[in-house]
Amino acid sequence: MTTPTGVPDDAYWQRPDPNSAVPAGEPEKPTPQPAPIYPGPPRTPPPSANWRPPTIASPPPPRSMPTQDMDALDDSEGSARTVTYGVGLVAGAIALILLCLLCARFLF
């Protein structure tokens, strides 16, 4: 590795001699320029008097819903449940019969 002074020994990396000339004090720091005073963003002009869109009259209140017949609802739910169970039982019976026929064919 070469040294910037061109001296090939370790003199470059040694500490300076304490008996040599007294080092100069720190240089005087320049005073910073005063920052300019920021007055803020420019003011926006006020909007015109008719900047809002025209308003529409308020809509009428919603109509009332018809009353529900709870007994009729219960009856229709009961009949729907009966139909669902009936369709499920028929589909299960058909699947069981087909499974028995398929197994009987393999066994015999």
Short mmCIF file of N, CA, C and O in Angstrom, two decimals:
data_model
loop_
_atom_site.label_atom_id
_atom_site.label_comp_id
_atom_site.label_asym_id
_atom_site.label_seq_id
_atom_site.Cartn_x
_atom_site.Cartn_y
_atom_site.Cartn_z
N MET A 1 0.85 -1.18 0.00
CA MET A 1 0.00 0.00 0.00
C MET A 1 0.89 1.24 0.00
O MET A 1 1.85 1.31 0.76
N THR A 2 0.55 2.19 -0.79
CA THR A 2 1.35 3.41 -0.85
C THR A 2 0.72 4.47 0.03
O THR A 2 -0.48 4.45 0.30
N THR A 3 1.52 5.40 0.49
CA THR A 3 1.03 6.48 1.33
C THR A 3 0.88 7.74 0.50
O THR A 3 1.56 7.91 -0.51
N PRO A 4 0.00 8.64 0.90
CA PRO A 4 -0.18 9.85 0.12
C PRO A 4 1.06 10.75 0.11
O PRO A 4 1.23 11.56 -0.78
N THR A 5 1.91 10.64 1.13
CA THR A 5 3.10 11.50 1.17
C THR A 5 4.24 10.92 0.37
O THR A 5 5.25 11.58 0.14
N GLY A 6 4.14 9.67 -0.01
CA GLY A 6 5.20 9.03 -0.77
C GLY A 6 6.27 8.42 0.12
O GLY A 6 7.20 7.78 -0.36
N VAL A 7 6.16 8.55 1.45
CA VAL A 7 7.13 7.97 2.37
C VAL A 7 6.77 6.51 2.56
O VAL A 7 5.65 6.20 2.94
N PRO A 8 7.74 5.59 2.31
CA PRO A 8 7.37 4.19 2.36
C PRO A 8 7.28 3.60 3.76
O PRO A 8 6.80 2.50 3.92
N ASP A 9 7.73 4.29 4.79
CA ASP A 9 7.67 3.68 6.12
C ASP A 9 6.37 4.05 6.82
O ASP A 9 5.46 4.62 6.24
N ASP A 10 6.30 3.75 8.12
CA ASP A 10 5.08 3.99 8.88
C ASP A 10 5.00 5.40 9.46
O ASP A 10 4.16 5.67 10.32
N ALA A 11 5.81 6.30 9.00
CA ALA A 11 5.80 7.66 9.55
C ALA A 11 4.45 8.35 9.29
O ALA A 11 4.03 9.20 10.06
N TYR A 12 3.83 7.96 8.24
CA TYR A 12 2.54 8.58 7.92
C TYR A 12 1.50 8.27 8.99
O TYR A 12 0.64 9.07 9.30
N TRP A 13 1.57 7.06 9.57
CA TRP A 13 0.54 6.62 10.49
C TRP A 13 0.88 6.94 11.94
O TRP A 13 0.06 6.71 12.82
N GLN A 14 2.06 7.49 12.23
CA GLN A 14 2.44 7.79 13.61
C GLN A 14 1.83 9.10 14.06
O GLN A 14 1.51 9.97 13.25
N ARG A 15 1.72 9.22 15.39
CA ARG A 15 1.19 10.46 15.96
C ARG A 15 2.20 11.58 15.77
O ARG A 15 3.40 11.34 15.74
N PRO A 16 1.74 12.82 15.69
CA PRO A 16 2.69 13.92 15.58
C PRO A 16 3.47 14.09 16.88
O PRO A 16 3.02 13.72 17.95
N ASP A 17 4.63 14.67 16.76
CA ASP A 17 5.50 14.87 17.91
C ASP A 17 4.88 15.93 18.81
O ASP A 17 4.53 17.04 18.36
N PRO A 18 4.70 15.62 20.11
CA PRO A 18 4.09 16.62 21.00
C PRO A 18 4.98 17.84 21.21
O PRO A 18 4.50 18.90 21.62
N ASN A 19 6.27 17.75 20.97
CA ASN A 19 7.18 18.88 21.16
C ASN A 19 7.22 19.78 19.95
O ASN A 19 7.89 20.81 19.96
N SER A 20 6.57 19.40 18.91
CA SER A 20 6.59 20.24 17.71
C SER A 20 5.71 21.46 17.92
O SER A 20 5.21 21.72 19.00
N ALA A 21 5.51 22.21 16.87
CA ALA A 21 4.74 23.45 16.96
C ALA A 21 3.36 23.18 17.54
O ALA A 21 2.73 22.15 17.30
N VAL A 22 2.88 24.15 18.30
CA VAL A 22 1.55 24.02 18.91
C VAL A 22 0.51 24.10 17.81
O VAL A 22 0.57 24.99 16.96
N PRO A 23 -0.42 23.16 17.82
CA PRO A 23 -1.43 23.20 16.75
C PRO A 23 -2.30 24.45 16.89
O PRO A 23 -2.54 24.95 17.97
N ALA A 24 -2.71 24.93 15.77
CA ALA A 24 -3.55 26.13 15.75
C ALA A 24 -4.91 25.80 16.33
O ALA A 24 -5.37 24.66 16.31
N GLY A 25 -5.56 26.81 16.87
CA GLY A 25 -6.89 26.61 17.42
C GLY A 25 -7.89 26.31 16.31
O GLY A 25 -7.59 26.34 15.12
N GLU A 26 -9.08 26.05 16.73
CA GLU A 26 -10.11 25.74 15.73
C GLU A 26 -10.40 26.97 14.89
O GLU A 26 -10.42 28.09 15.41
N PRO A 27 -10.64 26.79 13.63
CA PRO A 27 -10.94 27.96 12.81
C PRO A 27 -12.30 28.54 13.21
O PRO A 27 -13.17 27.86 13.72
N GLU A 28 -12.44 29.82 12.97
CA GLU A 28 -13.68 30.48 13.32
C GLU A 28 -14.80 30.00 12.39
O GLU A 28 -14.64 29.95 11.18
N LYS A 29 -15.89 29.61 13.03
CA LYS A 29 -17.02 29.10 12.25
C LYS A 29 -17.79 30.28 11.65
O LYS A 29 -18.05 31.27 12.35
N PRO A 30 -18.16 30.15 10.41
CA PRO A 30 -18.93 31.26 9.82
C PRO A 30 -20.33 31.29 10.42
O PRO A 30 -20.93 30.27 10.73
N THR A 31 -20.85 32.46 10.60
CA THR A 31 -22.21 32.59 11.13
C THR A 31 -23.20 32.27 10.01
O THR A 31 -23.04 32.72 8.87
N PRO A 32 -24.19 31.50 10.33
CA PRO A 32 -25.15 31.14 9.27
C PRO A 32 -26.01 32.33 8.88
O PRO A 32 -26.27 33.23 9.68
N GLN A 33 -26.42 32.31 7.65
CA GLN A 33 -27.31 33.37 7.16
C GLN A 33 -28.66 33.23 7.84
O GLN A 33 -29.14 32.12 8.06
N PRO A 34 -29.29 34.32 8.20
CA PRO A 34 -30.62 34.18 8.82
C PRO A 34 -31.61 33.62 7.80
O PRO A 34 -31.58 33.98 6.62
N ALA A 35 -32.42 32.70 8.27
CA ALA A 35 -33.39 32.06 7.38
C ALA A 35 -34.47 33.06 7.00
O ALA A 35 -34.89 33.89 7.82
N PRO A 36 -34.93 33.00 5.77
CA PRO A 36 -36.01 33.92 5.39
C PRO A 36 -37.30 33.55 6.13
O PRO A 36 -37.55 32.39 6.44
N ILE A 37 -38.07 34.54 6.43
CA ILE A 37 -39.32 34.31 7.16
C ILE A 37 -40.37 33.86 6.15
O ILE A 37 -40.63 34.52 5.14
N TYR A 38 -40.98 32.69 6.44
CA TYR A 38 -42.00 32.13 5.54
C TYR A 38 -43.36 32.70 5.92
O TYR A 38 -43.86 32.47 7.02
N PRO A 39 -43.98 33.46 5.03
CA PRO A 39 -45.27 34.07 5.39
C PRO A 39 -46.43 33.09 5.27
O PRO A 39 -47.55 33.42 5.64
N GLY A 40 -46.22 31.90 4.77
CA GLY A 40 -47.30 30.94 4.62
C GLY A 40 -47.80 30.91 3.19
O GLY A 40 -47.38 31.71 2.35
N PRO A 41 -48.71 30.01 2.90
CA PRO A 41 -49.22 29.93 1.53
C PRO A 41 -50.09 31.13 1.21
O PRO A 41 -50.64 31.77 2.10
N PRO A 42 -50.25 31.42 -0.06
CA PRO A 42 -51.11 32.56 -0.41
C PRO A 42 -52.57 32.24 -0.11
O PRO A 42 -52.99 31.09 -0.10
N ARG A 43 -53.30 33.26 0.19
CA ARG A 43 -54.72 33.08 0.50
C ARG A 43 -55.49 32.74 -0.77
O ARG A 43 -55.21 33.28 -1.84
N THR A 44 -56.46 31.85 -0.64
CA THR A 44 -57.29 31.49 -1.79
C THR A 44 -58.45 32.47 -1.88
O THR A 44 -58.97 32.95 -0.87
N PRO A 45 -58.88 32.74 -3.09
CA PRO A 45 -60.03 33.66 -3.21
C PRO A 45 -61.30 32.95 -2.73
O PRO A 45 -61.44 31.73 -2.84
N PRO A 46 -62.23 33.67 -2.16
CA PRO A 46 -63.47 33.04 -1.69
C PRO A 46 -64.28 32.50 -2.88
O PRO A 46 -64.22 33.05 -3.98
N PRO A 47 -65.05 31.42 -2.67
CA PRO A 47 -65.85 30.89 -3.77
C PRO A 47 -67.00 31.83 -4.12
O PRO A 47 -67.40 32.67 -3.33
N SER A 48 -67.51 31.64 -5.32
CA SER A 48 -68.62 32.50 -5.74
C SER A 48 -69.87 32.15 -4.93
O SER A 48 -69.97 31.11 -4.31
N ALA A 49 -70.84 33.02 -4.97
CA ALA A 49 -72.04 32.84 -4.16
C ALA A 49 -72.89 31.67 -4.63
O ALA A 49 -73.61 31.05 -3.85
N ASN A 50 -72.85 31.31 -5.92
CA ASN A 50 -73.70 30.23 -6.44
C ASN A 50 -72.86 29.01 -6.81
O ASN A 50 -73.09 28.39 -7.84
N TRP A 51 -71.92 28.63 -5.99
CA TRP A 51 -71.05 27.50 -6.32
C TRP A 51 -71.69 26.16 -5.96
O TRP A 51 -71.30 25.13 -6.45
N ARG A 52 -72.70 26.14 -5.12
CA ARG A 52 -73.34 24.88 -4.73
C ARG A 52 -74.32 24.43 -5.81
O ARG A 52 -74.99 25.26 -6.44
N PRO A 53 -74.44 23.12 -6.03
CA PRO A 53 -75.45 22.65 -7.00
C PRO A 53 -76.85 22.86 -6.45
O PRO A 53 -77.05 22.99 -5.25
N PRO A 54 -77.84 22.88 -7.33
CA PRO A 54 -79.21 23.09 -6.83
C PRO A 54 -79.65 21.89 -5.99
O PRO A 54 -79.33 20.74 -6.29
N THR A 55 -80.35 22.15 -4.94
CA THR A 55 -80.83 21.07 -4.07
C THR A 55 -82.19 20.59 -4.55
O THR A 55 -83.00 21.36 -5.09
N ILE A 56 -82.43 19.29 -4.33
CA ILE A 56 -83.69 18.67 -4.74
C ILE A 56 -84.57 18.57 -3.50
O ILE A 56 -84.07 18.36 -2.39
N ALA A 57 -85.86 18.69 -3.69
CA ALA A 57 -86.78 18.61 -2.57
C ALA A 57 -86.65 17.25 -1.90
O ALA A 57 -86.32 16.24 -2.52
N SER A 58 -86.86 17.19 -0.61
CA SER A 58 -86.71 15.94 0.13
C SER A 58 -87.77 14.93 -0.32
O SER A 58 -88.91 15.29 -0.61
N PRO A 59 -87.40 13.66 -0.42
CA PRO A 59 -88.36 12.64 -0.89
C PRO A 59 -89.41 12.37 0.18
O PRO A 59 -89.20 12.65 1.36
N PRO A 60 -90.54 11.80 -0.23
CA PRO A 60 -91.58 11.49 0.76
C PRO A 60 -91.13 10.35 1.66
O PRO A 60 -90.26 9.55 1.29
N PRO A 61 -91.69 10.23 2.83
CA PRO A 61 -91.30 9.13 3.73
C PRO A 61 -91.73 7.79 3.13
O PRO A 61 -92.65 7.72 2.32
N PRO A 62 -91.05 6.70 3.49
CA PRO A 62 -91.41 5.40 2.91
C PRO A 62 -92.78 4.93 3.38
O PRO A 62 -93.25 5.28 4.45
N ARG A 63 -93.39 4.12 2.52
CA ARG A 63 -94.71 3.58 2.86
C ARG A 63 -94.56 2.49 3.92
O ARG A 63 -93.49 1.90 4.09
N SER A 64 -95.63 2.19 4.60
CA SER A 64 -95.59 1.14 5.63
C SER A 64 -95.77 -0.22 4.96
O SER A 64 -96.46 -0.36 3.96
N MET A 65 -95.10 -1.21 5.51
CA MET A 65 -95.16 -2.58 4.98
C MET A 65 -96.46 -3.23 5.42
O MET A 65 -97.00 -2.91 6.48
N PRO A 66 -96.98 -4.17 4.62
CA PRO A 66 -98.20 -4.87 5.06
C PRO A 66 -97.87 -5.78 6.25
O PRO A 66 -96.74 -6.24 6.42
N THR A 67 -98.85 -6.05 7.05
CA THR A 67 -98.64 -6.91 8.23
C THR A 67 -98.46 -8.35 7.79
O THR A 67 -98.96 -8.77 6.73
N GLN A 68 -97.73 -9.11 8.58
CA GLN A 68 -97.46 -10.51 8.25
C GLN A 68 -98.38 -11.42 9.05
O GLN A 68 -98.63 -11.20 10.23
N ASP A 69 -98.89 -12.47 8.38
CA ASP A 69 -99.72 -13.46 9.03
C ASP A 69 -98.80 -14.57 9.54
O ASP A 69 -98.35 -15.42 8.77
N MET A 70 -98.47 -14.53 10.81
CA MET A 70 -97.50 -15.46 11.37
C MET A 70 -98.00 -16.91 11.33
O MET A 70 -97.22 -17.84 11.11
N ASP A 71 -99.29 -17.14 11.51
CA ASP A 71 -99.81 -18.51 11.46
C ASP A 71 -99.67 -19.10 10.06
O ASP A 71 -99.30 -20.27 9.90
N ALA A 72 -99.94 -18.30 9.03
CA ALA A 72 -99.80 -18.79 7.66
C ALA A 72 -98.34 -19.05 7.34
O ALA A 72 -98.02 -20.02 6.64
N LEU A 73 -97.44 -18.23 7.85
CA LEU A 73 -96.01 -18.47 7.64
C LEU A 73 -95.57 -19.78 8.29
O LEU A 73 -94.80 -20.56 7.70
N ASP A 74 -96.04 -20.04 9.50
CA ASP A 74 -95.68 -21.29 10.18
C ASP A 74 -96.20 -22.51 9.42
O ASP A 74 -95.51 -23.52 9.30
N ASP A 75 -97.44 -22.42 8.91
CA ASP A 75 -98.01 -23.53 8.14
C ASP A 75 -97.20 -23.79 6.86
O ASP A 75 -96.93 -24.94 6.51
N SER A 76 -96.84 -22.73 6.15
CA SER A 76 -96.09 -22.92 4.91
C SER A 76 -94.68 -23.45 5.18
O SER A 76 -94.17 -24.27 4.42
N GLU A 77 -94.05 -23.03 6.28
CA GLU A 77 -92.74 -23.58 6.63
C GLU A 77 -92.85 -25.06 7.00
O GLU A 77 -91.99 -25.87 6.64
N GLY A 78 -93.91 -25.43 7.69
CA GLY A 78 -94.10 -26.84 8.06
C GLY A 78 -94.31 -27.72 6.82
O GLY A 78 -93.74 -28.81 6.72
N SER A 79 -95.10 -27.23 5.86
CA SER A 79 -95.32 -28.03 4.66
C SER A 79 -94.05 -28.10 3.81
O SER A 79 -93.77 -29.13 3.19
N ALA A 80 -93.26 -27.04 3.79
CA ALA A 80 -92.00 -27.07 3.05
C ALA A 80 -91.02 -28.06 3.68
O ALA A 80 -90.31 -28.79 2.98
N ARG A 81 -91.00 -28.12 5.01
CA ARG A 81 -90.13 -29.09 5.68
C ARG A 81 -90.58 -30.52 5.37
O ARG A 81 -89.76 -31.40 5.14
N THR A 82 -91.90 -30.77 5.33
CA THR A 82 -92.41 -32.10 5.01
C THR A 82 -92.01 -32.52 3.61
O THR A 82 -91.58 -33.65 3.37
N VAL A 83 -92.12 -31.62 2.64
CA VAL A 83 -91.74 -31.92 1.26
C VAL A 83 -90.23 -32.20 1.18
O VAL A 83 -89.80 -33.14 0.51
N THR A 84 -89.42 -31.42 1.89
CA THR A 84 -87.97 -31.62 1.86
C THR A 84 -87.60 -32.98 2.43
O THR A 84 -86.78 -33.71 1.85
N TYR A 85 -88.18 -33.34 3.58
CA TYR A 85 -87.89 -34.65 4.15
C TYR A 85 -88.37 -35.78 3.23
O TYR A 85 -87.70 -36.80 3.09
N GLY A 86 -89.54 -35.60 2.59
CA GLY A 86 -90.06 -36.64 1.68
C GLY A 86 -89.13 -36.85 0.49
O GLY A 86 -88.83 -37.99 0.12
N VAL A 87 -88.65 -35.77 -0.12
CA VAL A 87 -87.74 -35.90 -1.26
C VAL A 87 -86.44 -36.55 -0.82
O VAL A 87 -85.90 -37.42 -1.51
N GLY A 88 -85.93 -36.21 0.36
CA GLY A 88 -84.71 -36.83 0.87
C GLY A 88 -84.88 -38.31 1.13
O GLY A 88 -83.98 -39.11 0.82
N LEU A 89 -86.02 -38.71 1.70
CA LEU A 89 -86.26 -40.14 1.95
C LEU A 89 -86.36 -40.92 0.65
O LEU A 89 -85.82 -42.03 0.53
N VAL A 90 -87.05 -40.37 -0.35
CA VAL A 90 -87.18 -41.05 -1.64
C VAL A 90 -85.81 -41.19 -2.30
O VAL A 90 -85.45 -42.26 -2.82
N ALA A 91 -84.99 -40.14 -2.28
CA ALA A 91 -83.65 -40.20 -2.89
C ALA A 91 -82.78 -41.19 -2.15
O ALA A 91 -82.02 -41.97 -2.76
N GLY A 92 -82.87 -41.25 -0.82
CA GLY A 92 -82.09 -42.21 -0.04
C GLY A 92 -82.51 -43.65 -0.34
O GLY A 92 -81.67 -44.54 -0.43
N ALA A 93 -83.84 -43.88 -0.50
CA ALA A 93 -84.33 -45.23 -0.79
C ALA A 93 -83.85 -45.68 -2.17
O ALA A 93 -83.41 -46.82 -2.34
N ILE A 94 -83.89 -44.79 -3.15
CA ILE A 94 -83.42 -45.14 -4.49
C ILE A 94 -81.92 -45.44 -4.46
O ILE A 94 -81.46 -46.41 -5.08
N ALA A 95 -81.15 -44.65 -3.73
CA ALA A 95 -79.70 -44.89 -3.64
C ALA A 95 -79.42 -46.22 -2.96
O ALA A 95 -78.51 -46.97 -3.37
N LEU A 96 -80.18 -46.58 -1.94
CA LEU A 96 -79.98 -47.85 -1.24
C LEU A 96 -80.32 -49.03 -2.15
O LEU A 96 -79.59 -50.03 -2.18
N ILE A 97 -81.40 -48.93 -2.92
CA ILE A 97 -81.78 -50.00 -3.83
C ILE A 97 -80.70 -50.18 -4.90
O ILE A 97 -80.30 -51.31 -5.22
N LEU A 98 -80.20 -49.08 -5.48
CA LEU A 98 -79.15 -49.18 -6.50
C LEU A 98 -77.86 -49.77 -5.92
O LEU A 98 -77.19 -50.57 -6.58
N LEU A 99 -77.52 -49.43 -4.70
CA LEU A 99 -76.33 -49.98 -4.06
C LEU A 99 -76.48 -51.48 -3.83
O LEU A 99 -75.53 -52.24 -4.06
N CYS A 100 -77.67 -51.90 -3.41
CA CYS A 100 -77.90 -53.34 -3.21
C CYS A 100 -77.82 -54.09 -4.54
O CYS A 100 -77.24 -55.18 -4.61
N LEU A 101 -78.38 -53.52 -5.61
CA LEU A 101 -78.30 -54.18 -6.92
C LEU A 101 -76.86 -54.25 -7.42
O LEU A 101 -76.44 -55.27 -7.97
N LEU A 102 -76.08 -53.21 -7.20
CA LEU A 102 -74.69 -53.20 -7.64
C LEU A 102 -73.87 -54.24 -6.88
O LEU A 102 -73.07 -54.98 -7.45
N CYS A 103 -74.08 -54.33 -5.56
CA CYS A 103 -73.35 -55.31 -4.75
C CYS A 103 -73.78 -56.74 -5.11
O CYS A 103 -72.95 -57.65 -5.13
N ALA A 104 -75.09 -56.96 -5.36
CA ALA A 104 -75.57 -58.29 -5.71
C ALA A 104 -74.97 -58.73 -7.06
O ALA A 104 -74.67 -59.91 -7.26
N ARG A 105 -74.79 -57.82 -7.96
CA ARG A 105 -74.23 -58.17 -9.26
C ARG A 105 -72.77 -58.61 -9.12
O ARG A 105 -72.31 -59.52 -9.83
N PHE A 106 -72.00 -57.94 -8.24
CA PHE A 106 -70.60 -58.34 -8.03
C PHE A 106 -70.49 -59.66 -7.27
O PHE A 106 -69.57 -60.45 -7.52
N LEU A 107 -71.41 -59.94 -6.37
CA LEU A 107 -71.32 -61.16 -5.56
C LEU A 107 -71.79 -62.40 -6.36
O LEU A 107 -71.27 -63.49 -6.17
N PHE A 108 -72.79 -62.25 -7.20
CA PHE A 108 -73.34 -63.43 -7.90
C PHE A 108 -73.04 -63.43 -9.34
O PHE A 108 -72.95 -62.87 -10.20
#
